Amino acid sequence: MAEITYYLAVDIGASSGRHILGWMDKGKIRMEEIYRFENKLEKRNGHLCWNLDHLFHEVVEGLRKCKELDRIPESVGIDTWGVDFVLLDANGNVLGNTVAYRDGRTKGMDEEVYKVISESELYGRNGIQKQLFNSIYQLMAIKKEAPQLLARADRFLMIPEYLNYRLTGVAMNEYTNATTTQLVNAKTQDWDFELMEMLDLPTKIFGELNMPKTVVGPLSSEMAARVGFQTTVVLPATHDTGSAVMAVPTNSDDSIYLSSGTWSLMGIERLIPDCTELSRKHNFTNEGGYHHRYRYLKNIMGMWMMQNIRREFKHKYTFEELYELAYIGRYFTSTVDVNDDMFLAPESMIKALQAYCEQTGQEKPETECELLYCVYRSLAKCYAKTVAEIETVTGRKYDTIHVVGGGCQDKFLDRLLVEVTGKDVYAGPIEATAIGNIMAQMLRDHVFEDLKEARQVVAKSFDVKRIASERE
């Protein structure tokens, strides 16, 4: 019997992380979650921060689980959310707290940047959608509030890169996540050092950008002893959306993807970036993808709103019960702009929804049914608007939407998407980010010839369902 070759994806999101083993079996990718842990924001010195020591501890515990199960991975890849980073001093120690993107420290930092370069000129260089939490604005906040940290900084690492550094001792920057900083030139696909100098940011701290499939290195001897085995750390698309988009189960150019989770990322793949003023005005982003592709998409608030509303309900409804409640609330017509800053990190999502409706002269949602349908309808309208804008900017029609990620399990939202767009909608695979992470490792190991073949295997390996409209 042939020995199985395992690959380990460590997929860390804003609320939880998972260790998922993947392997090939009879021409299909098989996967199993072997470890799960909690991730959450903590308040430190008045800021919302990540607990990196906790995250690293959990990464190690998941590796130890592989040893316990006697399923030693050939390689390991780590992906997380984008934009957040650490600054290291010359001794490799973290400087300051790892402040999270949902923190309010970046308020007004866009204006600080625009004193140096206009918004349109900035977009012309990097093609990245303006989000006030992007790394460029976080760095400007540090420059203003704690310039001594930047002065002492020797290295800039995104969150997954820092975890890789703790595992291997190798500090290595990765391309797809770096593009979320708004400091990478869209055309050269390299750091924009000229822009950094304009903003008086230290260029020396930014290392060479490496593409997915690049080997970071073996576990350090200390780490190998700690987990009980040796393996190789490989770069996936370390930005979770970059990995999720790799796992979209189609090679068609006529489809739109929706990576649905805490955030919704909706867009298409392109081989050439679009940094035009028309693209900027529609607020699209050109994030880096696998093998020099561009993820031309919009960041939409996504299931974050639903997750927070659910937490505030006194009764802990099942998802099926939530769908039924939302269906009952279909009479309710008020909608909100899901991307409004007031929904980014409110103390109460319910109060934020009610306040928005009052401020815009709409009926305020009161019941659980109204609150749920208000969010569902608002998300669906935002998706439909984004589809229309993609078609306007690209000058072409798309016939299919592929919904991937955990949010694809939301039957009510999937059906609404069919209704508001009139497109064929397919849901799955659910674990798209982990699948994409494992695909990059398998591509590095020559399991697949190229991404096209890998996607064909994904399409036959995982459950992908066509969503019927309510009328069907």
Coordinates of C-alpha atoms in Angstrom, one line a residue:
M1 CA 0.0 0.0 0.0
A2 CA 1.4 3.4 -1.1
E3 CA 2.3 5.8 1.7
I4 CA 0.1 8.8 1.9
T5 CA 1.7 12.2 1.6
Y6 CA 0.0 14.8 3.8
Y7 CA 0.0 18.6 3.5
L8 CA -1.1 20.8 6.4
A9 CA -3.0 24.1 6.0
V10 CA -3.1 26.3 9.0
D11 CA -6.0 28.7 8.3
I12 CA -6.4 31.5 10.8
G13 CA -9.4 33.9 10.7
A14 CA -10.5 36.7 12.9
S15 CA -12.5 34.5 15.3
S16 CA -10.9 31.0 14.9
G17 CA -8.1 29.0 13.4
R18 CA -8.0 25.4 12.1
H19 CA -5.3 22.9 11.2
I20 CA -6.5 20.9 8.1
L21 CA -4.6 18.0 6.6
G22 CA -5.0 17.4 2.9
W23 CA -3.9 14.5 0.7
M24 CA -4.6 12.8 -2.6
D25 CA -6.8 9.7 -2.9
K26 CA -7.8 8.1 -6.2
G27 CA -7.4 11.4 -8.1
K28 CA -9.3 13.5 -5.5
I29 CA -8.2 15.9 -2.7
R30 CA -9.2 14.6 0.7
M31 CA -9.2 16.8 3.8
E32 CA -9.7 16.5 7.5
E33 CA -9.7 19.1 10.3
I34 CA -7.5 17.9 13.1
Y35 CA -7.3 20.9 15.4
R36 CA -9.3 24.1 16.0
F37 CA -8.7 27.1 18.3
E38 CA -10.2 30.4 19.2
N39 CA -8.9 33.8 18.1
K40 CA -10.2 37.1 19.4
L41 CA -9.3 40.7 19.8
E42 CA -8.0 42.0 23.1
K43 CA -8.0 45.6 24.5
R44 CA -4.5 46.7 25.3
N45 CA -3.5 50.3 26.2
G46 CA -6.8 51.6 24.6
H47 CA -6.3 49.7 21.3
L48 CA -7.8 46.5 19.9
C49 CA -4.9 44.0 19.5
W50 CA -4.1 40.5 18.5
N51 CA -2.5 38.1 20.9
L52 CA 0.3 36.7 18.8
D53 CA 1.8 34.6 21.6
H54 CA -1.6 32.8 21.8
L55 CA -1.8 32.3 18.1
F56 CA 1.7 30.9 17.9
H57 CA 1.0 28.6 20.8
E58 CA -2.0 27.2 19.0
V59 CA -0.1 26.8 15.7
V60 CA 2.4 24.7 17.6
E61 CA -0.3 22.7 19.4
G62 CA -1.9 21.8 16.0
L63 CA 1.5 20.6 14.8
R64 CA 1.9 18.5 17.9
K65 CA -1.5 17.0 17.0
C66 CA -0.1 15.8 13.7
K67 CA 2.6 13.9 15.7
E68 CA 0.0 12.5 18.1
L69 CA -2.0 11.2 15.1
D70 CA 1.2 9.9 13.3
R71 CA 0.3 11.9 10.2
I72 CA 3.4 13.9 9.6
P73 CA 2.9 16.5 6.9
E74 CA 5.3 16.9 4.0
S75 CA 4.9 20.7 4.3
V76 CA 3.0 23.3 6.2
G77 CA 1.4 26.5 5.0
I78 CA -0.1 29.4 7.0
D79 CA -2.7 31.9 5.8
T80 CA -4.5 34.6 7.7
W81 CA -6.4 37.8 7.0
G82 CA -4.6 40.7 5.4
V83 CA -3.3 44.3 6.3
D84 CA -2.2 43.6 9.9
F85 CA 1.5 43.3 10.6
V86 CA 4.3 43.3 13.2
L87 CA 7.5 45.4 13.4
L88 CA 10.6 43.5 14.6
D89 CA 13.7 45.0 16.1
A90 CA 17.2 43.9 15.1
N91 CA 17.0 41.0 17.6
G92 CA 13.7 39.7 16.2
N93 CA 11.5 41.0 19.0
V94 CA 8.1 42.5 18.4
L95 CA 7.9 46.3 18.8
G96 CA 4.8 47.5 20.5
N97 CA 1.4 45.8 20.4
T98 CA 0.0 44.1 17.3
V99 CA -2.9 46.5 16.8
A100 CA -5.8 45.1 14.7
Y101 CA -7.4 46.5 11.6
R102 CA -10.7 47.1 13.5
D103 CA -9.0 49.5 15.8
G104 CA -9.8 53.2 15.3
R105 CA -6.2 54.5 15.3
T106 CA -6.3 55.1 11.5
K107 CA -9.0 57.7 11.7
G108 CA -7.8 60.8 9.7
M109 CA -4.7 59.0 8.4
D110 CA -6.0 59.0 4.9
E111 CA -5.8 62.8 4.9
E112 CA -2.2 62.5 6.2
V113 CA -1.3 60.3 3.1
Y114 CA -3.2 62.6 0.7
K115 CA -1.1 65.6 1.9
V116 CA 1.8 63.8 0.1
I117 CA 0.0 62.0 -2.8
S118 CA -3.6 62.4 -4.1
E119 CA -6.0 59.5 -3.7
S120 CA -6.2 59.1 -7.5
E121 CA -2.4 59.1 -7.9
L122 CA -2.1 56.6 -5.1
Y123 CA -4.6 54.3 -6.8
G124 CA -2.8 54.7 -10.1
R125 CA 0.3 53.2 -8.5
N126 CA -1.1 50.3 -6.6
G127 CA -4.7 49.8 -7.7
I128 CA -5.8 49.0 -4.2
Q129 CA -9.3 49.8 -2.9
K130 CA -9.3 52.5 -0.2
Q131 CA -10.0 50.9 3.2
L132 CA -9.0 53.1 6.1
F133 CA -7.6 50.0 7.9
N134 CA -5.0 49.3 5.1
S135 CA -1.4 48.9 6.3
I136 CA -0.4 52.2 4.7
Y137 CA -2.7 54.1 7.1
Q138 CA -1.7 51.9 10.0
L139 CA 1.9 52.8 9.4
M140 CA 1.0 56.5 9.2
A141 CA -0.7 56.1 12.6
I142 CA 2.4 54.6 14.1
K143 CA 4.5 57.4 12.5
K144 CA 2.3 60.0 14.2
E145 CA 1.7 58.3 17.6
A146 CA 4.9 56.2 18.1
P147 CA 7.6 57.3 15.7
Q148 CA 10.2 55.6 17.9
L149 CA 8.9 52.2 17.0
L150 CA 9.5 52.9 13.3
A151 CA 12.9 54.3 14.1
R152 CA 13.8 51.0 15.9
A153 CA 12.2 48.7 13.3
D154 CA 14.4 46.3 11.4
R155 CA 11.8 44.2 9.7
F156 CA 8.1 44.4 8.6
L157 CA 6.2 41.1 8.6
M158 CA 2.5 40.4 8.0
I159 CA 0.9 38.1 10.5
P160 CA 1.4 34.7 8.7
E161 CA 5.0 35.8 7.8
Y162 CA 5.7 36.4 11.5
L163 CA 4.3 33.0 12.4
N164 CA 6.5 31.4 9.8
Y165 CA 9.5 33.3 11.3
R166 CA 8.7 31.9 14.7
L167 CA 8.6 28.4 13.2
T168 CA 11.8 28.6 11.0
G169 CA 13.8 31.6 12.0
V170 CA 13.5 32.9 8.4
A171 CA 11.9 36.3 7.8
M172 CA 10.2 36.2 4.4
N173 CA 7.6 38.5 2.8
E174 CA 4.9 37.0 0.5
Y175 CA 3.4 38.8 -2.4
T176 CA -0.4 38.2 -2.2
N177 CA -0.6 39.5 1.4
A178 CA 1.8 42.3 0.8
T179 CA -0.5 43.8 -1.8
T180 CA -3.1 44.4 0.9
T181 CA -0.7 47.0 2.4
Q182 CA -1.3 49.5 -0.4
L183 CA 2.5 49.7 -0.7
V184 CA 3.0 47.4 -3.7
N185 CA 3.2 48.7 -7.2
A186 CA 0.5 47.0 -9.2
K187 CA 2.5 46.9 -12.4
T188 CA 6.0 45.9 -11.1
Q189 CA 4.5 43.6 -8.5
D190 CA 7.1 44.8 -6.1
W191 CA 7.3 47.1 -3.1
D192 CA 6.9 50.8 -4.1
F193 CA 10.0 52.1 -2.5
E194 CA 9.5 55.5 -4.1
L195 CA 6.1 55.8 -2.5
M196 CA 7.5 54.8 0.9
E197 CA 10.2 57.5 0.6
M198 CA 7.5 60.1 -0.3
L199 CA 5.7 59.1 2.9
D200 CA 8.9 59.0 5.0
L201 CA 8.5 55.3 5.8
P202 CA 11.7 53.3 6.3
T203 CA 12.3 51.2 3.1
K204 CA 14.9 48.9 4.7
I205 CA 12.3 47.0 6.7
F206 CA 10.6 45.6 3.7
G207 CA 12.1 42.4 2.3
E208 CA 12.0 40.7 -1.1
L209 CA 8.5 39.6 -2.1
N210 CA 8.1 35.9 -2.7
M211 CA 5.4 34.1 -4.6
P212 CA 3.2 31.3 -3.3
K213 CA 4.9 27.9 -3.6
T214 CA 8.2 29.4 -2.3
V215 CA 9.9 27.4 0.4
V216 CA 10.4 29.4 3.6
G217 CA 12.6 26.7 5.2
P218 CA 12.6 23.7 7.6
L219 CA 11.4 24.0 11.1
S220 CA 14.2 25.3 13.4
S221 CA 15.9 22.5 15.4
E222 CA 14.3 23.9 18.5
M223 CA 10.8 23.8 16.9
A224 CA 11.3 20.4 15.4
A225 CA 12.1 19.0 18.9
R226 CA 9.1 20.8 20.4
V227 CA 6.6 19.3 17.9
G228 CA 8.3 16.0 17.5
F229 CA 9.1 15.9 13.8
Q230 CA 10.7 17.9 11.0
T231 CA 8.8 19.4 8.0
T232 CA 9.1 22.2 5.6
V233 CA 7.2 25.5 5.8
V234 CA 5.9 26.6 2.3
L235 CA 4.2 29.9 1.3
P236 CA 0.7 29.4 0.2
A237 CA -1.2 32.6 -0.9
T238 CA -0.8 33.8 2.7
H239 CA -3.7 36.2 2.3
D240 CA -6.7 34.0 3.0
T241 CA -8.7 35.4 0.1
G242 CA -5.8 34.7 -2.2
S243 CA -6.0 31.0 -1.1
A244 CA -9.8 30.9 -1.4
V245 CA -9.8 32.3 -4.9
M246 CA -7.3 29.6 -6.0
A247 CA -10.0 27.0 -4.9
V248 CA -12.8 28.5 -7.1
P249 CA -13.9 25.3 -8.9
T250 CA -13.8 26.6 -12.5
N251 CA -11.4 27.8 -15.2
S252 CA -14.1 29.7 -17.0
D253 CA -13.5 33.4 -17.7
D254 CA -17.3 34.0 -17.6
S255 CA -17.7 33.6 -13.9
I256 CA -17.6 35.9 -10.9
Y257 CA -16.5 34.6 -7.5
L258 CA -17.8 35.5 -4.1
S259 CA -15.5 34.4 -1.2
S260 CA -18.1 34.5 1.6
G261 CA -17.1 34.6 5.3
T262 CA -16.6 37.3 7.9
W263 CA -15.8 39.5 4.9
S264 CA -17.3 39.0 1.4
L265 CA -14.8 39.4 -1.4
M266 CA -16.5 39.6 -4.8
G267 CA -14.7 39.8 -8.1
I268 CA -13.0 38.2 -11.0
E269 CA -9.4 37.1 -11.9
R270 CA -7.4 39.3 -14.3
L271 CA -4.0 39.0 -15.8
I272 CA -3.5 42.8 -16.1
P273 CA -4.4 45.3 -13.3
D274 CA -6.9 48.0 -13.8
C275 CA -5.6 51.2 -12.1
T276 CA -7.8 53.6 -14.1
E277 CA -9.9 56.4 -12.6
L278 CA -13.1 54.6 -13.6
S279 CA -11.9 51.5 -11.6
R280 CA -11.0 53.7 -8.6
K281 CA -14.4 55.5 -8.6
H282 CA -16.1 52.1 -8.5
N283 CA -13.8 51.3 -5.6
F284 CA -12.3 48.0 -7.0
T285 CA -9.1 46.6 -5.8
N286 CA -6.3 44.8 -7.7
E287 CA -5.0 42.4 -5.0
G288 CA -2.2 40.0 -5.9
G289 CA -3.1 36.4 -6.7
Y290 CA -1.4 33.1 -7.5
H291 CA 1.2 33.1 -10.3
H292 CA 1.0 36.8 -11.1
R293 CA -2.8 36.9 -11.4
Y294 CA -4.8 39.8 -10.0
R295 CA -7.8 39.4 -7.8
Y296 CA -10.0 42.2 -9.1
L297 CA -12.6 42.5 -6.4
K298 CA -14.5 44.5 -3.8
N299 CA -14.2 44.0 0.0
I300 CA -17.8 43.9 1.4
M301 CA -18.5 43.7 5.1
G302 CA -20.1 40.2 4.7
M303 CA -21.2 37.8 7.4
W304 CA -19.6 39.9 10.2
M305 CA -22.8 41.8 10.6
M306 CA -24.9 38.6 10.9
Q307 CA -22.4 37.0 13.3
N308 CA -22.6 40.0 15.6
I309 CA -26.5 40.2 15.5
R310 CA -26.7 36.5 16.3
R311 CA -24.4 37.0 19.4
E312 CA -26.8 39.7 20.6
F313 CA -29.9 37.6 20.4
K314 CA -31.0 36.2 23.7
H315 CA -31.9 32.9 22.2
K316 CA -29.1 30.9 20.5
Y317 CA -30.9 30.1 17.2
T318 CA -29.6 27.4 14.8
F319 CA -28.7 28.6 11.4
E320 CA -31.9 27.0 10.0
E321 CA -34.0 28.9 12.5
L322 CA -32.2 32.2 11.5
Y323 CA -33.1 31.5 7.8
E324 CA -36.7 31.0 8.8
L325 CA -36.8 34.2 10.8
A326 CA -35.3 36.1 8.0
Y327 CA -37.9 34.7 5.6
I328 CA -40.6 35.9 7.8
G329 CA -39.2 39.4 7.8
R330 CA -39.4 39.8 4.0
Y331 CA -42.0 42.5 4.4
F332 CA -39.3 44.8 5.8
T333 CA -37.9 47.3 3.3
S334 CA -35.2 49.3 5.0
T335 CA -31.6 48.7 3.9
V336 CA -28.2 49.9 5.0
D337 CA -24.8 50.5 3.4
V338 CA -23.1 47.4 4.7
N339 CA -19.6 49.0 4.1
D340 CA -20.3 52.0 6.3
D341 CA -17.6 52.5 8.9
M342 CA -20.2 52.4 11.7
F343 CA -20.6 48.6 11.2
L344 CA -16.8 47.9 11.4
A345 CA -16.5 47.4 15.2
P346 CA -19.7 48.7 17.0
E347 CA -20.4 47.8 20.6
S348 CA -23.8 46.7 19.4
M349 CA -24.5 45.8 15.8
I350 CA -28.3 45.9 16.4
K351 CA -28.0 49.5 17.7
A352 CA -25.8 50.4 14.8
L353 CA -28.3 49.1 12.3
Q354 CA -31.1 51.0 14.0
A355 CA -29.1 54.2 14.2
Y356 CA -28.3 54.0 10.5
C357 CA -31.9 53.5 9.5
E358 CA -33.0 56.4 11.7
Q359 CA -30.3 58.7 10.3
T360 CA -31.3 57.9 6.7
G361 CA -35.0 58.4 7.4
Q362 CA -36.0 54.8 7.1
E363 CA -38.1 52.6 9.4
K364 CA -36.0 51.2 12.2
P365 CA -35.8 47.4 12.5
E366 CA -37.1 46.2 15.8
T367 CA -37.9 42.5 15.7
E368 CA -35.3 39.7 15.1
C369 CA -37.0 39.0 11.8
E370 CA -36.6 42.6 10.7
L371 CA -33.0 42.9 11.8
L372 CA -32.0 39.7 10.0
Y373 CA -33.8 40.5 6.8
C374 CA -32.5 44.1 6.8
V375 CA -28.9 42.7 6.8
Y376 CA -29.7 39.9 4.3
R377 CA -31.4 42.3 1.9
S378 CA -28.7 44.9 2.3
L379 CA -25.9 42.3 1.5
A380 CA -27.8 41.0 -1.5
K381 CA -28.3 44.5 -2.9
C382 CA -24.6 45.2 -2.4
Y383 CA -23.7 42.0 -4.2
A384 CA -26.0 42.8 -7.1
K385 CA -24.6 46.3 -7.4
T386 CA -21.0 44.9 -7.4
V387 CA -21.9 42.5 -10.2
A388 CA -23.3 45.3 -12.2
E389 CA -20.2 47.4 -11.6
I390 CA -17.9 44.5 -12.6
E391 CA -19.8 44.3 -15.9
T392 CA -19.7 48.0 -16.4
V393 CA -16.0 48.4 -15.8
T394 CA -15.0 45.3 -17.8
G395 CA -17.5 45.9 -20.6
R396 CA -18.7 42.3 -20.6
K397 CA -21.4 40.0 -19.1
Y398 CA -20.8 37.1 -16.7
D399 CA -23.2 34.2 -16.5
T400 CA -22.2 32.5 -13.3
I401 CA -21.3 33.3 -9.7
H402 CA -19.3 30.8 -7.6
V403 CA -19.8 31.3 -3.9
V404 CA -17.0 29.7 -1.9
G405 CA -16.1 29.6 1.8
G406 CA -18.1 29.1 5.0
G407 CA -20.7 31.6 3.9
C408 CA -21.8 29.5 0.9
Q409 CA -23.7 27.3 3.4
D410 CA -26.1 30.2 4.0
K411 CA -29.1 28.9 2.0
F412 CA -31.1 32.1 2.4
L413 CA -28.4 34.4 1.2
D414 CA -27.5 32.1 -1.7
R415 CA -31.2 32.1 -2.9
L416 CA -31.3 35.9 -2.5
L417 CA -28.2 36.2 -4.7
V418 CA -29.9 34.2 -7.5
E419 CA -33.0 36.5 -7.2
V420 CA -31.1 39.8 -7.3
T421 CA -28.6 39.0 -10.0
G422 CA -30.4 36.6 -12.3
K423 CA -27.2 34.6 -12.6
D424 CA -26.5 30.9 -12.2
V425 CA -25.2 30.6 -8.7
Y426 CA -23.1 27.6 -7.4
A427 CA -22.2 27.1 -3.8
G428 CA -19.0 25.3 -2.7
P429 CA -16.5 24.3 -1.7
I430 CA -16.9 25.3 1.9
E431 CA -13.3 25.1 3.0
A432 CA -12.0 27.1 0.1
T433 CA -9.2 28.9 1.9
A434 CA -7.7 25.7 3.3
I435 CA -8.1 23.9 0.0
G436 CA -6.3 26.8 -1.8
N437 CA -3.5 26.7 0.8
I438 CA -3.1 22.9 0.3
M439 CA -3.2 23.4 -3.5
A440 CA -0.2 25.7 -3.4
Q441 CA 1.7 23.2 -1.4
M442 CA 0.7 20.4 -3.8
L443 CA 1.7 22.6 -6.8
R444 CA 5.1 23.1 -5.2
D445 CA 5.4 19.3 -4.8
H446 CA 4.3 18.8 -8.5
V447 CA 1.1 16.9 -7.6
F448 CA -0.5 19.1 -10.3
E449 CA 0.9 20.4 -13.5
D450 CA -0.6 23.9 -13.1
L451 CA -3.5 25.8 -11.5
K452 CA -5.9 24.8 -14.2
E453 CA -5.4 21.1 -13.5
A454 CA -5.7 21.7 -9.7
R455 CA -9.0 23.5 -10.1
Q456 CA -10.4 20.7 -12.2
V457 CA -9.5 18.3 -9.4
V458 CA -11.1 20.6 -6.8
A459 CA -14.3 20.6 -8.9
K460 CA -14.6 16.8 -8.8
S461 CA -13.3 16.5 -5.2
F462 CA -15.8 18.7 -3.3
D463 CA -19.5 19.2 -3.2
V464 CA -20.5 22.1 -5.5
K465 CA -24.3 22.7 -5.7
R466 CA -26.3 24.8 -8.1
I467 CA -28.7 27.1 -6.1
A468 CA -32.3 27.0 -7.2
S469 CA -34.4 30.2 -7.0
E470 CA -37.5 30.3 -4.9
R471 CA -39.6 30.0 -8.1
E472 CA -37.9 26.8 -9.3

